XYZ file of C-alpha atoms in Angstrom:
563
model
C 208.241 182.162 106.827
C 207.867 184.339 110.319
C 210.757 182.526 111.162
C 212.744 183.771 108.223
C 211.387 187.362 108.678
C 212.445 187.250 112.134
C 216.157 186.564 110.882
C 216.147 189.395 107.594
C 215.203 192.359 110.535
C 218.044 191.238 112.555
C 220.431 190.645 110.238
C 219.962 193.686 107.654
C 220.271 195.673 110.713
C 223.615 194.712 111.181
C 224.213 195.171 107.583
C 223.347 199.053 108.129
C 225.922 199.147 110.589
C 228.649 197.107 108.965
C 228.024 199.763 105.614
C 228.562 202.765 108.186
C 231.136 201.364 109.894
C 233.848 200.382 106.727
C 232.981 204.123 105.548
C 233.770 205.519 108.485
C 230.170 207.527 108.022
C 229.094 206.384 111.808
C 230.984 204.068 113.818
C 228.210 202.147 116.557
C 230.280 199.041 116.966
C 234.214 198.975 117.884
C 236.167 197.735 114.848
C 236.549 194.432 117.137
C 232.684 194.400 117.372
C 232.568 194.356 113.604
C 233.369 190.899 112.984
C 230.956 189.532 115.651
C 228.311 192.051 113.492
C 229.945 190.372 110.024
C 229.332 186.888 111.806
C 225.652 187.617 112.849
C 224.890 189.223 109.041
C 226.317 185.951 107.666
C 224.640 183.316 109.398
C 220.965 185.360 109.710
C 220.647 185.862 106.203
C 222.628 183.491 103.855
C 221.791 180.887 106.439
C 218.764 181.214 108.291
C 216.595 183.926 106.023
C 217.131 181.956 102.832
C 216.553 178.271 103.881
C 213.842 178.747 106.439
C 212.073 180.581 103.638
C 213.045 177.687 101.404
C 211.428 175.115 103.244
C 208.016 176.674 103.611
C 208.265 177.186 100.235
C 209.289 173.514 99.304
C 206.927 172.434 101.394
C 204.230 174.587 99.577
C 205.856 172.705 96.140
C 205.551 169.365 97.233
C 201.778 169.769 98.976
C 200.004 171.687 96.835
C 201.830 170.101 93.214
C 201.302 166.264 95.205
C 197.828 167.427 95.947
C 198.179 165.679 99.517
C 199.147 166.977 103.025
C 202.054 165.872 104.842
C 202.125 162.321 106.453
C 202.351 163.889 109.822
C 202.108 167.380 111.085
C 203.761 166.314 114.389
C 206.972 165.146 112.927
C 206.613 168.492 110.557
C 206.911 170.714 114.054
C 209.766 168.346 114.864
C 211.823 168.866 112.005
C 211.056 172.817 111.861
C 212.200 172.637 115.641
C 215.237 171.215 115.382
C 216.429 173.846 112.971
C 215.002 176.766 115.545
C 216.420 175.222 118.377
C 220.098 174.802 116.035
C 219.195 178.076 114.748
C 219.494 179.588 118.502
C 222.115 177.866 119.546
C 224.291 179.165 116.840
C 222.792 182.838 117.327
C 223.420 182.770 120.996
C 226.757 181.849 120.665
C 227.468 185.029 118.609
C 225.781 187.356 120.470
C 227.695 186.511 123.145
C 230.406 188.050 122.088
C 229.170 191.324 122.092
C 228.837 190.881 125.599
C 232.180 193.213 127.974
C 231.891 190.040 129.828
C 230.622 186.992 127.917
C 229.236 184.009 130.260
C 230.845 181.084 130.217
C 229.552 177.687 129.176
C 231.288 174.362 129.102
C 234.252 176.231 130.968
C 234.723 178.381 127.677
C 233.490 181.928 127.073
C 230.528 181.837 124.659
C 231.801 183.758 121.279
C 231.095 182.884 117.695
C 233.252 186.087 115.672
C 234.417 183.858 112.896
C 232.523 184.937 110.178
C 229.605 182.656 107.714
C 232.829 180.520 106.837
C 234.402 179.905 109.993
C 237.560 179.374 108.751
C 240.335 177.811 111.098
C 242.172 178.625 112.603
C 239.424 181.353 113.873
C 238.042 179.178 116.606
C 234.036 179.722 118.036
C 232.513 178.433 121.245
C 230.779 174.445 120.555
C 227.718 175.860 121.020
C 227.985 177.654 117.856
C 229.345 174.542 115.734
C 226.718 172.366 117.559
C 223.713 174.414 116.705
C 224.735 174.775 113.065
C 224.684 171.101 113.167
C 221.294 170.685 114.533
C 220.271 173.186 112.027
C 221.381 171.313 108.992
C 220.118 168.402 110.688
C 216.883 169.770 110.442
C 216.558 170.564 106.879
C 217.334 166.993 106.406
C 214.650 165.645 108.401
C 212.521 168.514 106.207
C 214.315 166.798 103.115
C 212.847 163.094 104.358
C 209.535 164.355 104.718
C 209.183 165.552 101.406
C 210.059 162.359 100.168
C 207.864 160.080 101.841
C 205.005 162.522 101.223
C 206.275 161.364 97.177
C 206.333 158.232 97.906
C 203.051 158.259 99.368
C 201.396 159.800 95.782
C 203.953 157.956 93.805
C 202.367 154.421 95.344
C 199.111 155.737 93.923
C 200.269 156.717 90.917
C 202.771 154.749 89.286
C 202.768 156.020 86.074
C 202.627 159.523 86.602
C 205.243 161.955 85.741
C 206.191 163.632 89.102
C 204.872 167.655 88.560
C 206.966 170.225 88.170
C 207.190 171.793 91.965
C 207.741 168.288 93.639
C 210.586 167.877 90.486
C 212.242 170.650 91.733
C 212.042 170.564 95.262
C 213.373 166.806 95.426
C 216.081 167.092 93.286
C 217.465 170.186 95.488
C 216.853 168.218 98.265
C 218.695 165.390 96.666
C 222.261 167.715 96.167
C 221.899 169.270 99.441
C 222.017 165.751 101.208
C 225.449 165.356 99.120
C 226.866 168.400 99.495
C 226.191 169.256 103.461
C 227.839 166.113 104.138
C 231.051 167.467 103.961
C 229.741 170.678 106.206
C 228.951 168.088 108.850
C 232.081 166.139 108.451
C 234.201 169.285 108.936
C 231.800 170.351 112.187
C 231.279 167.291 113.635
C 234.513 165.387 112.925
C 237.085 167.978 113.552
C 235.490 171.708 114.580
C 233.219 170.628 117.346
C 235.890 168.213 118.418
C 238.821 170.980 118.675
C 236.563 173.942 120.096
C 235.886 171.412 123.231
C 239.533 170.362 123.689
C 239.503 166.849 122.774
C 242.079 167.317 119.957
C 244.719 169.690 120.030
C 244.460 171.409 116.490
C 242.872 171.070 113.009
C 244.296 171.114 109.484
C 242.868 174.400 108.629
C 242.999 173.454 104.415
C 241.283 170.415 105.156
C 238.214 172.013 106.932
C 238.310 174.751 104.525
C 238.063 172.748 101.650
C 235.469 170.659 103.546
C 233.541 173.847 103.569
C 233.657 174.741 100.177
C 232.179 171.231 99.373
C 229.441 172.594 100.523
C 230.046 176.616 100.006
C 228.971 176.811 96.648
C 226.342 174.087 96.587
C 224.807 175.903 99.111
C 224.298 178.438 96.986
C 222.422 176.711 94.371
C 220.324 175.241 97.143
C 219.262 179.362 98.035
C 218.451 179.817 94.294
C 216.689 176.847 93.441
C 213.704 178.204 95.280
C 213.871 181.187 93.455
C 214.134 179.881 90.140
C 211.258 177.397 91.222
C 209.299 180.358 91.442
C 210.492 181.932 88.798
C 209.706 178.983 86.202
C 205.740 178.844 87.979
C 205.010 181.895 88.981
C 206.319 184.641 86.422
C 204.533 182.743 83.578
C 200.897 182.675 85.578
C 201.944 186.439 86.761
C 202.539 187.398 82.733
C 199.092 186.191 81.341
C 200.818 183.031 80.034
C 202.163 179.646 80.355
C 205.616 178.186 80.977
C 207.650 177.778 78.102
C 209.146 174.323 78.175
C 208.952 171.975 81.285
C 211.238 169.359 80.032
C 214.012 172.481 79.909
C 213.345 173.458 83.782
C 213.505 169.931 84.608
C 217.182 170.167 83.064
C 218.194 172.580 84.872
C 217.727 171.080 88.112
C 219.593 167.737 86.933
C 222.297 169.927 85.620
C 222.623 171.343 89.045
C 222.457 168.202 90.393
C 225.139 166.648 88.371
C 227.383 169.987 88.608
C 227.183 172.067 92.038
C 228.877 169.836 94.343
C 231.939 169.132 92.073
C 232.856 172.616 91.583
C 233.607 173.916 95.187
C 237.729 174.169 94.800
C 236.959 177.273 92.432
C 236.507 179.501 96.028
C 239.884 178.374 96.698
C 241.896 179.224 93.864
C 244.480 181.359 95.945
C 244.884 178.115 98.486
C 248.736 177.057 97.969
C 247.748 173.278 99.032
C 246.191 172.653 96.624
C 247.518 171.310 93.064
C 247.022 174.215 90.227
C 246.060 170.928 88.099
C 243.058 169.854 90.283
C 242.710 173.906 90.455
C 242.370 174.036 86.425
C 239.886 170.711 86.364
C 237.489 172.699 88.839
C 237.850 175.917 86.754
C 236.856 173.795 83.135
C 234.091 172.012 85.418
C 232.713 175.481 86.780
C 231.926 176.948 83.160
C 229.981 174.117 82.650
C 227.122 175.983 85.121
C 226.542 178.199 82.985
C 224.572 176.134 80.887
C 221.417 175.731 83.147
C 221.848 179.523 83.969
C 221.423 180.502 80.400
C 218.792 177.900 79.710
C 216.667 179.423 82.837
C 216.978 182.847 81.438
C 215.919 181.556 77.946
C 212.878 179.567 79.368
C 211.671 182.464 81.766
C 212.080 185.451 79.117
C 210.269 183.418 76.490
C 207.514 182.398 79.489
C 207.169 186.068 80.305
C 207.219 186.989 76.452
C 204.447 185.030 75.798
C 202.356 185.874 78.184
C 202.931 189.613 77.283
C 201.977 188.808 73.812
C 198.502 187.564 75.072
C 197.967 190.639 76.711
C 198.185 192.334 73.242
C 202.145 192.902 73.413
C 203.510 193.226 69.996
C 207.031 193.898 68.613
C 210.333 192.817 68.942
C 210.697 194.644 72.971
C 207.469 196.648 72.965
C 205.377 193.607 74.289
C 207.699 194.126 77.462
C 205.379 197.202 78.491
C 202.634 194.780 78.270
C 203.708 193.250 81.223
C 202.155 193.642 84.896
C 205.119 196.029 86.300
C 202.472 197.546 88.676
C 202.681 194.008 90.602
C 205.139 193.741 93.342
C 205.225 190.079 92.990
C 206.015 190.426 89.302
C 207.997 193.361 89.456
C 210.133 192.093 92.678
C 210.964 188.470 90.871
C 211.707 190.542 87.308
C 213.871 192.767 88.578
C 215.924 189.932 90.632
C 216.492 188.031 87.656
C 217.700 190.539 85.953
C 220.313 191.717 88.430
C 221.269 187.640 88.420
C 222.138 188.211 84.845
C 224.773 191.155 86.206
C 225.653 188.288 88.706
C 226.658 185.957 85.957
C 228.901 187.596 84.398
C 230.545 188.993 87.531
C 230.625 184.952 88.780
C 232.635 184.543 85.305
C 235.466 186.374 86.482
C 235.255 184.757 89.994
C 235.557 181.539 88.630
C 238.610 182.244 85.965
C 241.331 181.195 87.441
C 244.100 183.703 86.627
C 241.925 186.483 86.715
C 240.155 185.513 90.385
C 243.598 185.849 91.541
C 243.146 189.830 90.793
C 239.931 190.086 92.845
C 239.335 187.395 95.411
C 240.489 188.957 97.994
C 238.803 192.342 97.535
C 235.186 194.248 97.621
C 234.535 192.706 94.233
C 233.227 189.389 95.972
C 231.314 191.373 98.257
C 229.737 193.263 95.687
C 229.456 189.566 93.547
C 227.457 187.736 96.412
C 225.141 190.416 97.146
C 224.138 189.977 93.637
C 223.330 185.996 93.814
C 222.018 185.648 97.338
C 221.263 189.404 98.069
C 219.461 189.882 95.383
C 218.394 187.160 92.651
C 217.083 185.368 96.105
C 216.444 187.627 98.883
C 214.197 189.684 96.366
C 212.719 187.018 94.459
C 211.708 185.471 98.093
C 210.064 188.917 99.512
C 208.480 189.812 96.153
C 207.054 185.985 96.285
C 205.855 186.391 99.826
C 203.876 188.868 98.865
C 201.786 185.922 97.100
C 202.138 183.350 99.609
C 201.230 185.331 102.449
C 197.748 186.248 101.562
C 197.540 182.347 100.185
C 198.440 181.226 103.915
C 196.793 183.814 106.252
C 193.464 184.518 103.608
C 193.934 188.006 103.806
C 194.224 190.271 100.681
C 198.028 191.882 100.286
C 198.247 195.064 102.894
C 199.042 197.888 100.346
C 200.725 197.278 96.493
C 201.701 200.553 96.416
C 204.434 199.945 99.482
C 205.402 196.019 98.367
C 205.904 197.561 94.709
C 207.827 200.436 96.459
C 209.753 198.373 98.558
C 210.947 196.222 95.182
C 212.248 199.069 93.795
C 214.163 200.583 96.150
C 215.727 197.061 96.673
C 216.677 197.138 93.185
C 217.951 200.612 93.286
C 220.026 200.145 96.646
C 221.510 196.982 95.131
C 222.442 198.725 91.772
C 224.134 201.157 93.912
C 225.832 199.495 96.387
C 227.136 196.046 94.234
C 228.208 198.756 91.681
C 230.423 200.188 93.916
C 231.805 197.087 95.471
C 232.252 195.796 92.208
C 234.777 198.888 91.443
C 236.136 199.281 94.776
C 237.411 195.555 94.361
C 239.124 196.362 91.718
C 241.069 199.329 92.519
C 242.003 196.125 95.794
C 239.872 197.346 98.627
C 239.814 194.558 100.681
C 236.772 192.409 101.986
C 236.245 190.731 105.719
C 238.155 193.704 107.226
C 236.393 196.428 109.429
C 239.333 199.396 108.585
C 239.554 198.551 104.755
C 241.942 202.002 104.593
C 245.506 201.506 105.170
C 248.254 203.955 106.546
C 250.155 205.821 104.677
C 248.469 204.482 101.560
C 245.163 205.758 99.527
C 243.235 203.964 96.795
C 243.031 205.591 93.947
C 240.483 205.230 91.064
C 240.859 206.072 87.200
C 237.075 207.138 87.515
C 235.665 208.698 90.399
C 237.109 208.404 94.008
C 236.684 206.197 96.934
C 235.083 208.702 98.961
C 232.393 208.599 96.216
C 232.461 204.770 96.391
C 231.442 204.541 99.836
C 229.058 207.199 99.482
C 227.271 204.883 96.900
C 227.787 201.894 99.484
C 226.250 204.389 102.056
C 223.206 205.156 99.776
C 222.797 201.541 98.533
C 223.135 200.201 102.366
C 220.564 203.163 103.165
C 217.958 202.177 100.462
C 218.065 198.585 101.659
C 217.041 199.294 104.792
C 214.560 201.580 104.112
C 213.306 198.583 101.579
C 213.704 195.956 104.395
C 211.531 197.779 107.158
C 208.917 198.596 104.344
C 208.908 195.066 103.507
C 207.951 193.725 107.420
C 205.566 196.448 107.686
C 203.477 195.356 104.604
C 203.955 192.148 105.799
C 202.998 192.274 109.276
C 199.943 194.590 108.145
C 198.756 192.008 105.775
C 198.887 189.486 108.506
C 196.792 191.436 110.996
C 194.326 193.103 108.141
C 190.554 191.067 107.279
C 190.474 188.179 105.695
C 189.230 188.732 101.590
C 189.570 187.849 98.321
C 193.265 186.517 97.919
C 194.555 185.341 94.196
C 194.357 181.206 93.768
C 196.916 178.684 94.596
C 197.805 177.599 91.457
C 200.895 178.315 88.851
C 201.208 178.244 85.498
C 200.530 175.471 82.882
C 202.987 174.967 80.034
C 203.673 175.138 76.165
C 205.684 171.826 76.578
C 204.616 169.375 79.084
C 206.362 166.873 81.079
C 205.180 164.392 78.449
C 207.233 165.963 76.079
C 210.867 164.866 77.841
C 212.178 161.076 78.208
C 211.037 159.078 81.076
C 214.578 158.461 82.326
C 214.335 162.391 83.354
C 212.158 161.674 85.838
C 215.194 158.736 87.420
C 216.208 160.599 90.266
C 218.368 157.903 91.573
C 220.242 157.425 88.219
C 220.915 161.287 88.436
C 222.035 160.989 92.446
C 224.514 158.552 91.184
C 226.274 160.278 88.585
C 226.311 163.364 91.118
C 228.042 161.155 93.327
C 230.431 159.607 90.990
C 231.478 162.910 89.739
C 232.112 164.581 93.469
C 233.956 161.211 94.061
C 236.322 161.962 90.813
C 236.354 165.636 91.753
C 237.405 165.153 95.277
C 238.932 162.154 96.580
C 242.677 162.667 94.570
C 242.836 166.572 96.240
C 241.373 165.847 99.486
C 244.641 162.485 99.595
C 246.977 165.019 98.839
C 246.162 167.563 101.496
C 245.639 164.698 104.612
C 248.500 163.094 103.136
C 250.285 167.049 103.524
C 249.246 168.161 106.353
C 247.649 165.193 107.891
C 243.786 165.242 109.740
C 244.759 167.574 112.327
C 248.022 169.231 111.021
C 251.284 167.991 110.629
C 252.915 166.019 113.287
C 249.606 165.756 115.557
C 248.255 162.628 116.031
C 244.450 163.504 116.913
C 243.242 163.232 119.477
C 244.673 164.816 122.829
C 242.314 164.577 125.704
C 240.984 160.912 126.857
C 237.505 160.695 128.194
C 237.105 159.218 131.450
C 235.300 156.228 131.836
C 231.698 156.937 131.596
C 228.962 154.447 132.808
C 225.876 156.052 133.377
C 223.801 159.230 131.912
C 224.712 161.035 135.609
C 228.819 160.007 134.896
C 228.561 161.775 131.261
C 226.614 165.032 133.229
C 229.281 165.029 135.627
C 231.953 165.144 132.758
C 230.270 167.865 130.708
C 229.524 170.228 133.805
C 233.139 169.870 134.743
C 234.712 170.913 131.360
């Protein structure tokens, strides 16, 4: 969790910057600067925020629901370290760049400005595509040892349903094992290899769609925590009980069966790529929705019961019954609710003839700060506001600032995705640090852009406020006395486990469909596009450079020091 807080000061920081800068409100960083800054916002907080958080919190699910510790806290420290050591690598690699005079390293000057989706043919420094390898690595290793601490508890009791928290943490785990495979293919297998020389070129539609087979997976594997704690944690936090657990249980199959297969919908505006296999994806995608609306259904009705024990009566009155003076509550409510605005936003994005109108533009921006800027960065720093006081013993620092700090996270988000959202669709263009062209002004049927990017200004501003009010609270609570903290437990249910088939429970049954159905959904478009533009792009053969014979560890030493 430090680890994650670590990575949200850095990268909202440059966040701040990045807002000032496309405004032209204050310009810190040279408009070549900007995309190293765009890089290091990427990768800190849609890669190292959101899944560091998500395996202490996973971990937390599969301990305390398992009720056993972890085989071994050594290899626990091994598998965290291998993502901080990845972590770094990938973090010094970008930082580099903002160096007049980056070092060198491997004979190549260390730079990493190719944004979170390193497209090719934007090429970074190996260090960069190494450490992000290491990093996954690690959350696999993480992955493992969840498993065998299940295994463990599921050799003592056989004929126990597995609870809730371990449910959901596995079966993410599961679809994050099949979906950052192709993430690793396209890194190891062709990135890594061109960045150090050893093949000439890449076919930049093949590692892009590589990518994507992981892109949007990945961000179901952000959410799931935060719907984990929004299925056992809101209910408890309401006075009540979860509605249904055979319904969150689901959900998480659904996403297991249907987030990998879906990834060609972020490339819609790809030429390469059949408008047939295009059209599949799109028909596939809309199936999502399903365990989207079923969450909403089963949370609402969690949180409207509970209300209703607190005396709430009425058809929306029993909402005031609820405990909005919580920042735990409040934070996690609020984040849903803007991941309802992110639905229907995510609509359009996936509609084929309409994403055509707004891919390119603010509107995504404005879209994915929604989903990951919101429905999980929130939902994660209103929930640490229960976990830290469960981990260090000591009572939350001050309500009053985490219940402040929620709200102006909600309000700076309202503000600023509002105004992306528009700007997008007057065509203001995304991934570009001078989004004004020459000779040529937006112009909007309602309002203006300069009011636009005020709101982006004011949203951006409000964030930040929100973030450093956020590590204060959290560092205070850290360093305060240790008292009376609320217990470690979450919420029972309505409908219990025992109320859903067995064959829910059949993990491996549900790994294999997944895997059948990203077989049928990739194999004929990935053949057409090597059989286009072949592995490395059309006419190249592979690979370029021949390795000299190698014999001993010192030989291999000699090799790498030389290049």
């Amino acid at each position: 969790m430090v680890s994650a807080f670590l990575a949200l000061a850095v990268g909202a920081t440059f966040g701040l910057l990045q807002v000032l800068h496309r405004t032209g409100m204050v310009r810190v960083l040279s408009s070549a600067d900007y995309y190293t800054a765009l890089t290091a916002h990427g990768v800190l907080l849609a890669l190292t925020f959101t899944i560091f958080f998500l395996v202490a919190l996973f971990t937390w699910g599969i301990t305390t629901s398992l009720d056993r510790n972890l085989p071994s806290m050594r290899f626990a420290w091994g598998w965290y370290g291998t993502m901080v050591v990845g972590a770094l690598m990938a973090v010094v690699a970008i930082f580099a760049g903002f160096l007049t005079e980056p070092p060198t390293l491997l004979g190549e000057e260390l730079s990493a400005s190719v944004l979170f989706t390193f497209y090719a043919p934007l090429q970074a420094h190996p260090l960069f595509y190494l450490g992000l390898a290491i990093f996954v690595i690690g959350t696999w290793i993480a992955g493992y040892d969840w498993f065998r601490t299940y295994w463990a508890w599921k050799r003592e009791h056989p004929d126990e349903r597995t609870p809730l928290p371990a449910f959901m943490a596995l079966t993410t785990m599961l679809f994050w094992w099949l979906s950052s495979v192709g993430v690793a293919i396209a890194i190891v297998v062709f990135l890594l290899p061109w960045s150090l020389g050893i093949v000439d070129s890449v076919n930049p539609l093949l590692t892009r769609t590589l990518f994507w087979f992981f892109g949007h997976a990945v961000v179901y594997f952000w959410l799931m925590p935060a719907y984990m704690l929004w299925y056992i944690l809101l209910p408890k936090l309401s006075g009540g009980k979860l509605f249904s657990d055979p319904l969150a249980r689901v959900v998480f199959v659904l996403f297991l069966l249907l987030s990998t297969p879906t990834g060609i919908h972020h490339q819609y505006m790809d030429p390469g790529i059949a408008e047939g296999f295009k059209f599949i994806v799109m028909v596939n995608t809309m199936f999502l929705l399903l365990p989207s609306l079923l969450t909403a259904f089963t949370v609402v009705a969690s949180m409207e019961h509970g209300a209703r024990q607190r005396g709430g009566t009425g058809k929306l009155r029993w909402l005031g019954k609820l405990p909005w003076r919580d920042p735990v509550f409040t934070g996690m409510a609020l984040s849903g609710l803007l991941f309802a605005a992110a639905g229907f936003s995510g609509m359009i994005n996936a509609g084929m003839n309409i994403n055509y109108l707004v891919h390119n533009t603010f509107w995504i921006v404005g879209h994915f700060h929604l989903t990951v800027g919101t429905a999980v960065a929130l939902t994660f720093m209103a929930g640490s506001y229960w976990f830290i006081p469960q981990v260090t013993g000591k009572p939350l620092w001050n309500r009053t600032a985490g219940l402040v700090q929620v709200l102006l996270w909600f309000l700076g988000m309202v503000f600023m995705s509002n105004a992306m959202h528009r700007a997008g669709l007057l065509g203001v263009p995304r991934r570009t640090a001078e989004p004004q062209y020459e000779s040529f002004a937006f112009e909007g049927a309602i309002g203006s852009v300069g009011e636009l990017d005020a709101q982006v200004v004011l949203g951006g501003t409000l964030l930040t406020i929100s973030t450093v009010i956020f590590l204060v609270t959290i560092v205070m609570t850290m360093l305060g006395d240790r008292g009376e903290v609320p217990d470690n437990t979450y919420a029972g249910t309505l409908s219990g486990p025992e109320h859903s088939p067995a064959i829910l429970d059949n993990l491996k049954l549900w790994t294999a469909i997944a895997f059948v159905l990203i077989v049928l959904a990739y194999s004929l478009p990935l053949a057409a596009i090597v059989q286009r533009g072949g592995l490395f792009g059309p006419g190249i053969d592979g690979i370029t450079r021949v390795l000299p014979p190698i014999d001993t560890i010192g030989g291999l030493v000699e090799w790498v020091v030389g290049r």
